[in-house]
Amino acid sequence: MSKPTIRQLEYLIALQETKSFSKAAALSNVTQSTLSAGILDLEESLQQRLVNRGRKNITLTSFGEETCESAQKIMEEIDHLSYRAQAIKSPLCGPLRLGVIPTIAPYFLPRLMPRLKEQYPALELHLFEDISENLFEKLRRNDIDIALMAFPYKTHGMTQCPLFKEQFFLAMPKSLTTKENFAKLDDLDQQDLLLLEDGHCLRDHAVEACNLQIPSTRKAYSATSLQTLVQMVNNGLGVTLLPEMAVQTDHLPENIKILPFKKPQPTREIGLVWRKNSPKSGEFEMLSTVMTG
Amino acid sequence: MSKPTIRQLEYLIALQETKSFSKAAALSNVTQSTLSAGILDLEESLQQRLVNRGRKNITLTSFGEETCESAQKIMEEIDHLSYRAQAIKSPLCGPLRLGVIPTIAPYFLPRLMPRLKEQYPALELHLFEDISENLFEKLRRNDIDIALMAFPYKTHGMTQCPLFKEQFFLAMPKSLTTKENFAKLDDLDQQDLLLLEDGHCLRDHAVEACNLQIPSTRKAYSATSLQTLVQMVNNGLGVTLLPEMAVQTDHLPENIKILPFKKPQPTREIGLVWRKNSPKSGEFEMLSTVMTG
DNA sequence: TATTTACAATCGGAAAAATCAATACTAATT
DNA sequence: AATTAGTATTGATTTTTCCGATTGTAAATA
């Protein structure tokens, strides 16, 4: 009544993948006899058949499938173990798939990349620009390792790591001059507020921050990027909210005037999101300090 | 650069528990030299120190702790594996800790136990009666294996297995005679509705079902068990809602009249809850069929 | 029907590993 | 300096793993 072996569990996984003892053996880099014996041992130690040995093709029993799932979990955990051991010695090294929302990417990445290159020259950053919803889905499916996005956003089963808050500014055409040097939230719904199209969290956060009811008729004015939005404001079509980083970085057109808000200032929070069980969690913490620093 | 061994991970866990190579060795039923070599091998294969070897006492490095957590997950998964292999051959056998809420236990268990004894004579049922909140906590802490309770109730990270719905009946003193043979939900807030004390989900479900605002002043009337509540109704102190099983089973006092509700009938759902990753999930499914059948 | 094919199980021996018992080593304590 | 309390090391022994060759068996083919 001994315990299953990691090797035996590997054999079982290979067997499930190949549905053949000989192929599974090749996959596991052992001879067929070894794998056969290994599986028999496993069945012996569990006192349960794992494989239906048909003449033409073999299948796993339902308990075999169940066992295989556990085996995969175990192998995954072991891989994580080894990965982390490696990552301690040379963290943030090799490929890393980073998702970024469109209202952050063009402003934050140019600042980030040089610093990252300097501190972690071996890091291969693969970028994916998409809206929060899609990034979240990509995270869940392990299509990306980590996402840079704006909160509040519910990310179940993930770790959220807030980096910093930034305030929104009012961008208006110079023609709409006021003597005021500050905008007030109350003023907003009286004017033509231009927003990004649906799906951009910036839109939601702006709406939320300003406590506005946006009638769907306004959708006619929605734009697909902040740059476009700025152009629309420049042409006198209305006003909009711009996040701090867009104001600092963008080469803004002539005809645009930026006003800060009086308190309460509308803000959004920028942060990282990753799967709670990611083996790279430790490295992501380090990444976050590069991003805040 | 080989892979960690299950045995090595066991050694590490023993080491964390005992903080001593010799004691850990004894715990693992090997000699001190074996365990020492095992840990060294593990450190070698991960290329990382796992143990701070102080003269007086040893500690795990932070990576050692991290590795130990993974090791525990792995061991747990392996235990599950072995347990399930065993459980297939003789399911629902041995000790099982079942939590039951007080508004179900006295009515349902007398019906359940004989059938359970018949179908699974080797099952050792240990019963824990408590309110939903505490049962949930006991589940989380693995103080019980499974709970029988009433829905809706949010049980995060658990599997809910609904068994059946039961309707509520109105229990009133015979003195309050109406010509009606049915009660209506609208009638309720005009009368003295007696409820269980706070914490009982029956109270919440009744309130919810009847769409009532219960002023806290009514608390004066609250009782600690359905039996007590029935006595209060019997003494003409008011009316109450009783679940179907209480009506069917209880030897109700003379002075009480039971009325069914007109549609929409208020109901509650009875079901099982267990940890999603419980190795006994398969057996619990079987248990549920005994309970519905 | 006889033969071939395809595949898993089994066997015996060799290589690798895990383990033990004894011993060496090291720092703190007496 | 001797003792103590702990871990590391060593060499022999047992156990496990693995290979290569062989056997066994049902299906496919001739």
PDB file of C-alpha atoms in Angstrom, chain B residues 61-250:
ATOM      1  CA  THR B  61      14.463  30.252   4.500  1.00  0.00           C
ATOM      2  CA  SER B  62      11.642  32.259   2.980  1.00  0.00           C
ATOM      3  CA  PHE B  63      11.958  30.175  -0.132  1.00  0.00           C
ATOM      4  CA  GLY B  64      11.939  27.122   2.098  1.00  0.00           C
ATOM      5  CA  GLU B  65       8.648  28.210   3.601  1.00  0.00           C
ATOM      6  CA  GLU B  66       7.253  28.853   0.166  1.00  0.00           C
ATOM      7  CA  THR B  67       8.396  25.460  -1.010  1.00  0.00           C
ATOM      8  CA  CYS B  68       6.914  23.908   2.077  1.00  0.00           C
ATOM      9  CA  GLU B  69       3.515  25.350   1.229  1.00  0.00           C
ATOM     10  CA  SER B  70       3.678  23.857  -2.220  1.00  0.00           C
ATOM     11  CA  ALA B  71       4.812  20.608  -0.692  1.00  0.00           C
ATOM     12  CA  GLN B  72       1.793  20.575   1.558  1.00  0.00           C
ATOM     13  CA  LYS B  73      -0.518  21.172  -1.365  1.00  0.00           C
ATOM     14  CA  ILE B  74       1.116  18.298  -3.188  1.00  0.00           C
ATOM     15  CA  MET B  75       0.894  15.955  -0.235  1.00  0.00           C
ATOM     16  CA  GLU B  76      -2.718  16.891   0.224  1.00  0.00           C
ATOM     17  CA  GLU B  77      -3.463  16.107  -3.385  1.00  0.00           C
ATOM     18  CA  ILE B  78      -1.760  12.745  -3.060  1.00  0.00           C
ATOM     19  CA  ASP B  79      -3.693  11.951   0.080  1.00  0.00           C
ATOM     20  CA  HIS B  80      -6.881  12.801  -1.782  1.00  0.00           C
ATOM     21  CA  LEU B  81      -5.834  10.479  -4.537  1.00  0.00           C
ATOM     22  CA  SER B  82      -5.334   7.574  -2.182  1.00  0.00           C
ATOM     23  CA  TYR B  83      -8.485   8.409  -0.275  1.00  0.00           C
ATOM     24  CA  ARG B  84     -10.599   8.422  -3.416  1.00  0.00           C
ATOM     25  CA  ALA B  85      -9.134   5.142  -4.571  1.00  0.00           C
ATOM     26  CA  GLN B  86     -10.188   3.679  -1.254  1.00  0.00           C
ATOM     27  CA  ALA B  87     -13.588   5.392  -1.286  1.00  0.00           C
ATOM     28  CA  ILE B  88     -14.523   3.883  -4.624  1.00  0.00           C
ATOM     29  CA  LYS B  89     -14.344   0.414  -3.169  1.00  0.00           C
ATOM     30  CA  SER B  90     -16.283   1.197  -0.012  1.00  0.00           C
ATOM     31  CA  PRO B  91     -17.968   4.586  -0.231  1.00  0.00           C
ATOM     32  CA  LEU B  92     -19.555   6.360   2.709  1.00  0.00           C
ATOM     33  CA  CYS B  93     -17.695   4.276   5.182  1.00  0.00           C
ATOM     34  CA  GLY B  94     -15.961   5.393   8.324  1.00  0.00           C
ATOM     35  CA  PRO B  95     -16.318   8.746  10.077  1.00  0.00           C
ATOM     36  CA  LEU B  96     -18.245  11.592   8.461  1.00  0.00           C
ATOM     37  CA  ARG B  97     -18.853  14.905  10.197  1.00  0.00           C
ATOM     38  CA  LEU B  98     -22.209  16.347   9.202  1.00  0.00           C
ATOM     39  CA  GLY B  99     -23.396  19.773  10.255  1.00  0.00           C
ATOM     40  CA  VAL B 100     -27.139  20.461  10.314  1.00  0.00           C
ATOM     41  CA  ILE B 101     -29.047  23.657  11.028  1.00  0.00           C
ATOM     42  CA  PRO B 102     -31.468  23.545  13.983  1.00  0.00           C
ATOM     43  CA  THR B 103     -34.563  24.074  11.852  1.00  0.00           C
ATOM     44  CA  ILE B 104     -33.826  20.940   9.876  1.00  0.00           C
ATOM     45  CA  ALA B 105     -32.158  18.572  12.319  1.00  0.00           C
ATOM     46  CA  PRO B 106     -35.083  17.486  14.532  1.00  0.00           C
ATOM     47  CA  TYR B 107     -37.388  16.865  11.580  1.00  0.00           C
ATOM     48  CA  PHE B 108     -35.161  15.484   8.877  1.00  0.00           C
ATOM     49  CA  LEU B 109     -32.615  13.395  10.743  1.00  0.00           C
ATOM     50  CA  PRO B 110     -35.107  10.915  12.240  1.00  0.00           C
ATOM     51  CA  ARG B 111     -36.233  10.146   8.711  1.00  0.00           C
ATOM     52  CA  LEU B 112     -32.707  10.051   7.309  1.00  0.00           C
ATOM     53  CA  MET B 113     -30.809   7.988   9.831  1.00  0.00           C
ATOM     54  CA  PRO B 114     -32.547   4.628   9.381  1.00  0.00           C
ATOM     55  CA  ARG B 115     -32.199   4.769   5.618  1.00  0.00           C
ATOM     56  CA  LEU B 116     -28.542   5.730   5.947  1.00  0.00           C
ATOM     57  CA  LYS B 117     -27.911   2.928   8.418  1.00  0.00           C
ATOM     58  CA  GLU B 118     -29.470   0.509   5.983  1.00  0.00           C
ATOM     59  CA  GLN B 119     -27.644   1.612   2.860  1.00  0.00           C
ATOM     60  CA  TYR B 120     -24.278   2.406   4.412  1.00  0.00           C
ATOM     61  CA  PRO B 121     -24.039   0.489   7.673  1.00  0.00           C
ATOM     62  CA  ALA B 122     -20.325   1.240   8.022  1.00  0.00           C
ATOM     63  CA  LEU B 123     -20.859   4.987   8.011  1.00  0.00           C
ATOM     64  CA  GLU B 124     -20.082   6.686  11.323  1.00  0.00           C
ATOM     65  CA  LEU B 125     -22.076   9.878  11.298  1.00  0.00           C
ATOM     66  CA  HIS B 126     -20.948  12.590  13.683  1.00  0.00           C
ATOM     67  CA  LEU B 127     -23.579  15.318  13.974  1.00  0.00           C
ATOM     68  CA  PHE B 128     -23.033  19.000  14.619  1.00  0.00           C
ATOM     69  CA  GLU B 129     -26.088  21.222  15.085  1.00  0.00           C
ATOM     70  CA  ASP B 130     -25.525  24.918  14.553  1.00  0.00           C
ATOM     71  CA  ILE B 131     -26.733  27.903  12.548  1.00  0.00           C
ATOM     72  CA  SER B 132     -25.663  28.325   8.928  1.00  0.00           C
ATOM     73  CA  GLU B 133     -23.014  30.917   9.639  1.00  0.00           C
ATOM     74  CA  ASN B 134     -21.187  28.717  12.124  1.00  0.00           C
ATOM     75  CA  LEU B 135     -21.543  25.625   9.982  1.00  0.00           C
ATOM     76  CA  PHE B 136     -20.001  27.491   7.089  1.00  0.00           C
ATOM     77  CA  GLU B 137     -17.088  28.506   9.253  1.00  0.00           C
ATOM     78  CA  LYS B 138     -16.665  24.941  10.512  1.00  0.00           C
ATOM     79  CA  LEU B 139     -16.647  23.748   6.910  1.00  0.00           C
ATOM     80  CA  ARG B 140     -13.993  26.260   5.964  1.00  0.00           C
ATOM     81  CA  ARG B 141     -11.819  25.185   8.840  1.00  0.00           C
ATOM     82  CA  ASN B 142     -12.339  21.526   8.063  1.00  0.00           C
ATOM     83  CA  ASP B 143     -14.031  20.934  11.398  1.00  0.00           C
ATOM     84  CA  ILE B 144     -16.871  19.246   9.533  1.00  0.00           C
ATOM     85  CA  ASP B 145     -16.965  17.511   6.152  1.00  0.00           C
ATOM     86  CA  ILE B 146     -20.373  18.575   4.930  1.00  0.00           C
ATOM     87  CA  ALA B 147     -23.368  20.648   6.022  1.00  0.00           C
ATOM     88  CA  LEU B 148     -27.096  20.299   5.557  1.00  0.00           C
ATOM     89  CA  MET B 149     -28.643  23.725   5.421  1.00  0.00           C
ATOM     90  CA  ALA B 150     -31.137  25.971   3.690  1.00  0.00           C
ATOM     91  CA  PHE B 151     -30.643  28.125   0.608  1.00  0.00           C
ATOM     92  CA  PRO B 152     -30.304  30.778  -0.544  1.00  0.00           C
ATOM     93  CA  TYR B 153     -27.055  31.123   1.364  1.00  0.00           C
ATOM     94  CA  LYS B 154     -23.777  32.304  -0.124  1.00  0.00           C
ATOM     95  CA  THR B 155     -21.083  29.716   0.423  1.00  0.00           C
ATOM     96  CA  HIS B 156     -18.022  30.890  -1.380  1.00  0.00           C
ATOM     97  CA  GLY B 157     -15.600  28.223  -2.554  1.00  0.00           C
ATOM     98  CA  MET B 158     -18.063  25.473  -1.727  1.00  0.00           C
ATOM     99  CA  THR B 159     -20.252  23.189  -3.767  1.00  0.00           C
ATOM    100  CA  GLN B 160     -23.961  23.603  -3.147  1.00  0.00           C
ATOM    101  CA  CYS B 161     -26.104  20.573  -3.841  1.00  0.00           C
ATOM    102  CA  PRO B 162     -29.824  21.426  -3.648  1.00  0.00           C
ATOM    103  CA  LEU B 163     -31.967  18.529  -2.474  1.00  0.00           C
ATOM    104  CA  PHE B 164     -35.547  19.781  -2.484  1.00  0.00           C
ATOM    105  CA  LYS B 165     -37.767  22.770  -1.882  1.00  0.00           C
ATOM    106  CA  GLU B 166     -40.318  22.911   0.865  1.00  0.00           C
ATOM    107  CA  GLN B 167     -43.035  25.450   1.402  1.00  0.00           C
ATOM    108  CA  PHE B 168     -43.810  27.388   4.524  1.00  0.00           C
ATOM    109  CA  PHE B 169     -47.128  27.071   6.331  1.00  0.00           C
ATOM    110  CA  LEU B 170     -48.847  29.559   8.554  1.00  0.00           C
ATOM    111  CA  ALA B 171     -49.283  28.350  12.122  1.00  0.00           C
ATOM    112  CA  MET B 172     -51.926  30.239  14.050  1.00  0.00           C
ATOM    113  CA  PRO B 173     -53.953  29.789  17.242  1.00  0.00           C
ATOM    114  CA  LYS B 174     -57.298  28.106  16.567  1.00  0.00           C
ATOM    115  CA  SER B 175     -58.941  31.075  18.288  1.00  0.00           C
ATOM    116  CA  LEU B 176     -58.012  33.319  15.378  1.00  0.00           C
ATOM    117  CA  THR B 177     -60.398  31.453  13.124  1.00  0.00           C
ATOM    118  CA  THR B 178     -61.064  32.698   9.638  1.00  0.00           C
ATOM    119  CA  LYS B 179     -63.422  31.180   7.122  1.00  0.00           C
ATOM    120  CA  GLU B 180     -60.462  31.024   4.716  1.00  0.00           C
ATOM    121  CA  ASN B 181     -58.673  27.723   4.097  1.00  0.00           C
ATOM    122  CA  PHE B 182     -55.607  29.493   2.753  1.00  0.00           C
ATOM    123  CA  ALA B 183     -53.361  32.161   4.116  1.00  0.00           C
ATOM    124  CA  LYS B 184     -52.128  35.010   2.001  1.00  0.00           C
ATOM    125  CA  LEU B 185     -48.776  36.662   2.322  1.00  0.00           C
ATOM    126  CA  ASP B 186     -50.392  40.072   2.428  1.00  0.00           C
ATOM    127  CA  ASP B 187     -52.179  39.220   5.655  1.00  0.00           C
ATOM    128  CA  LEU B 188     -49.004  38.690   7.580  1.00  0.00           C
ATOM    129  CA  ASP B 189     -47.738  42.085   8.578  1.00  0.00           C
ATOM    130  CA  GLN B 190     -51.028  42.917  10.182  1.00  0.00           C
ATOM    131  CA  GLN B 191     -50.667  40.243  12.787  1.00  0.00           C
ATOM    132  CA  ASP B 192     -48.169  39.342  15.427  1.00  0.00           C
ATOM    133  CA  LEU B 193     -45.557  37.361  13.524  1.00  0.00           C
ATOM    134  CA  LEU B 194     -43.295  35.390  15.803  1.00  0.00           C
ATOM    135  CA  LEU B 195     -39.857  34.440  14.502  1.00  0.00           C
ATOM    136  CA  LEU B 196     -36.724  32.674  15.631  1.00  0.00           C
ATOM    137  CA  GLU B 197     -33.968  34.720  17.154  1.00  0.00           C
ATOM    138  CA  ASP B 198     -31.371  36.358  14.961  1.00  0.00           C
ATOM    139  CA  GLY B 199     -28.862  34.101  13.255  1.00  0.00           C
ATOM    140  CA  HIS B 200     -31.313  31.416  12.213  1.00  0.00           C
ATOM    141  CA  CYS B 201     -31.574  31.385   8.479  1.00  0.00           C
ATOM    142  CA  LEU B 202     -35.203  30.357   8.776  1.00  0.00           C
ATOM    143  CA  ARG B 203     -35.852  33.786  10.187  1.00  0.00           C
ATOM    144  CA  ASP B 204     -34.129  35.431   7.234  1.00  0.00           C
ATOM    145  CA  HIS B 205     -35.824  33.226   4.703  1.00  0.00           C
ATOM    146  CA  ALA B 206     -39.230  33.848   6.220  1.00  0.00           C
ATOM    147  CA  VAL B 207     -38.631  37.577   6.244  1.00  0.00           C
ATOM    148  CA  GLU B 208     -37.337  37.392   2.688  1.00  0.00           C
ATOM    149  CA  ALA B 209     -40.140  35.162   1.474  1.00  0.00           C
ATOM    150  CA  CYS B 210     -42.797  37.391   2.953  1.00  0.00           C
ATOM    151  CA  ASN B 211     -41.095  40.537   1.847  1.00  0.00           C
ATOM    152  CA  LEU B 212     -41.443  41.987   5.322  1.00  0.00           C
ATOM    153  CA  GLN B 213     -39.696  44.745   7.142  1.00  0.00           C
ATOM    154  CA  ILE B 214     -39.247  43.412  10.618  1.00  0.00           C
ATOM    155  CA  PRO B 215     -38.751  46.219  13.093  1.00  0.00           C
ATOM    156  CA  SER B 216     -36.164  45.279  15.641  1.00  0.00           C
ATOM    157  CA  THR B 217     -38.717  45.912  18.405  1.00  0.00           C
ATOM    158  CA  ARG B 218     -40.324  42.630  17.493  1.00  0.00           C
ATOM    159  CA  LYS B 219     -37.230  40.910  18.735  1.00  0.00           C
ATOM    160  CA  ALA B 220     -38.869  40.689  22.109  1.00  0.00           C
ATOM    161  CA  TYR B 221     -40.929  37.885  20.690  1.00  0.00           C
ATOM    162  CA  SER B 222     -38.128  35.854  19.169  1.00  0.00           C
ATOM    163  CA  ALA B 223     -37.624  32.260  20.212  1.00  0.00           C
ATOM    164  CA  THR B 224     -34.663  29.927  20.192  1.00  0.00           C
ATOM    165  CA  SER B 225     -36.250  26.875  18.595  1.00  0.00           C
ATOM    166  CA  LEU B 226     -39.159  26.015  16.408  1.00  0.00           C
ATOM    167  CA  GLN B 227     -40.632  23.893  19.191  1.00  0.00           C
ATOM    168  CA  THR B 228     -40.649  26.894  21.492  1.00  0.00           C
ATOM    169  CA  LEU B 229     -42.147  28.985  18.765  1.00  0.00           C
ATOM    170  CA  VAL B 230     -44.961  26.501  18.345  1.00  0.00           C
ATOM    171  CA  GLN B 231     -45.673  26.696  22.063  1.00  0.00           C
ATOM    172  CA  MET B 232     -45.864  30.462  21.863  1.00  0.00           C
ATOM    173  CA  VAL B 233     -48.323  30.263  19.025  1.00  0.00           C
ATOM    174  CA  ASN B 234     -50.257  27.679  20.999  1.00  0.00           C
ATOM    175  CA  ASN B 235     -50.558  30.192  23.833  1.00  0.00           C
ATOM    176  CA  GLY B 236     -52.059  32.732  21.495  1.00  0.00           C
ATOM    177  CA  LEU B 237     -49.058  35.066  21.407  1.00  0.00           C
ATOM    178  CA  GLY B 238     -49.140  35.336  17.640  1.00  0.00           C
ATOM    179  CA  VAL B 239     -48.654  33.434  14.435  1.00  0.00           C
ATOM    180  CA  THR B 240     -45.551  32.024  12.795  1.00  0.00           C
ATOM    181  CA  LEU B 241     -44.244  30.356   9.664  1.00  0.00           C
ATOM    182  CA  LEU B 242     -43.350  26.686   9.851  1.00  0.00           C
ATOM    183  CA  PRO B 243     -41.441  24.766   7.209  1.00  0.00           C
ATOM    184  CA  GLU B 244     -43.177  21.787   5.683  1.00  0.00           C
ATOM    185  CA  MET B 245     -41.085  19.214   7.517  1.00  0.00           C
ATOM    186  CA  ALA B 246     -41.983  20.741  10.887  1.00  0.00           C
ATOM    187  CA  VAL B 247     -45.657  20.498  10.049  1.00  0.00           C
ATOM    188  CA  GLN B 248     -45.431  16.916   8.863  1.00  0.00           C
ATOM    189  CA  THR B 249     -43.349  15.614  11.684  1.00  0.00           C
ATOM    190  CA  ASP B 250     -44.186  17.554  14.784  1.00  0.00           C
TER     191      ASP B 250
END
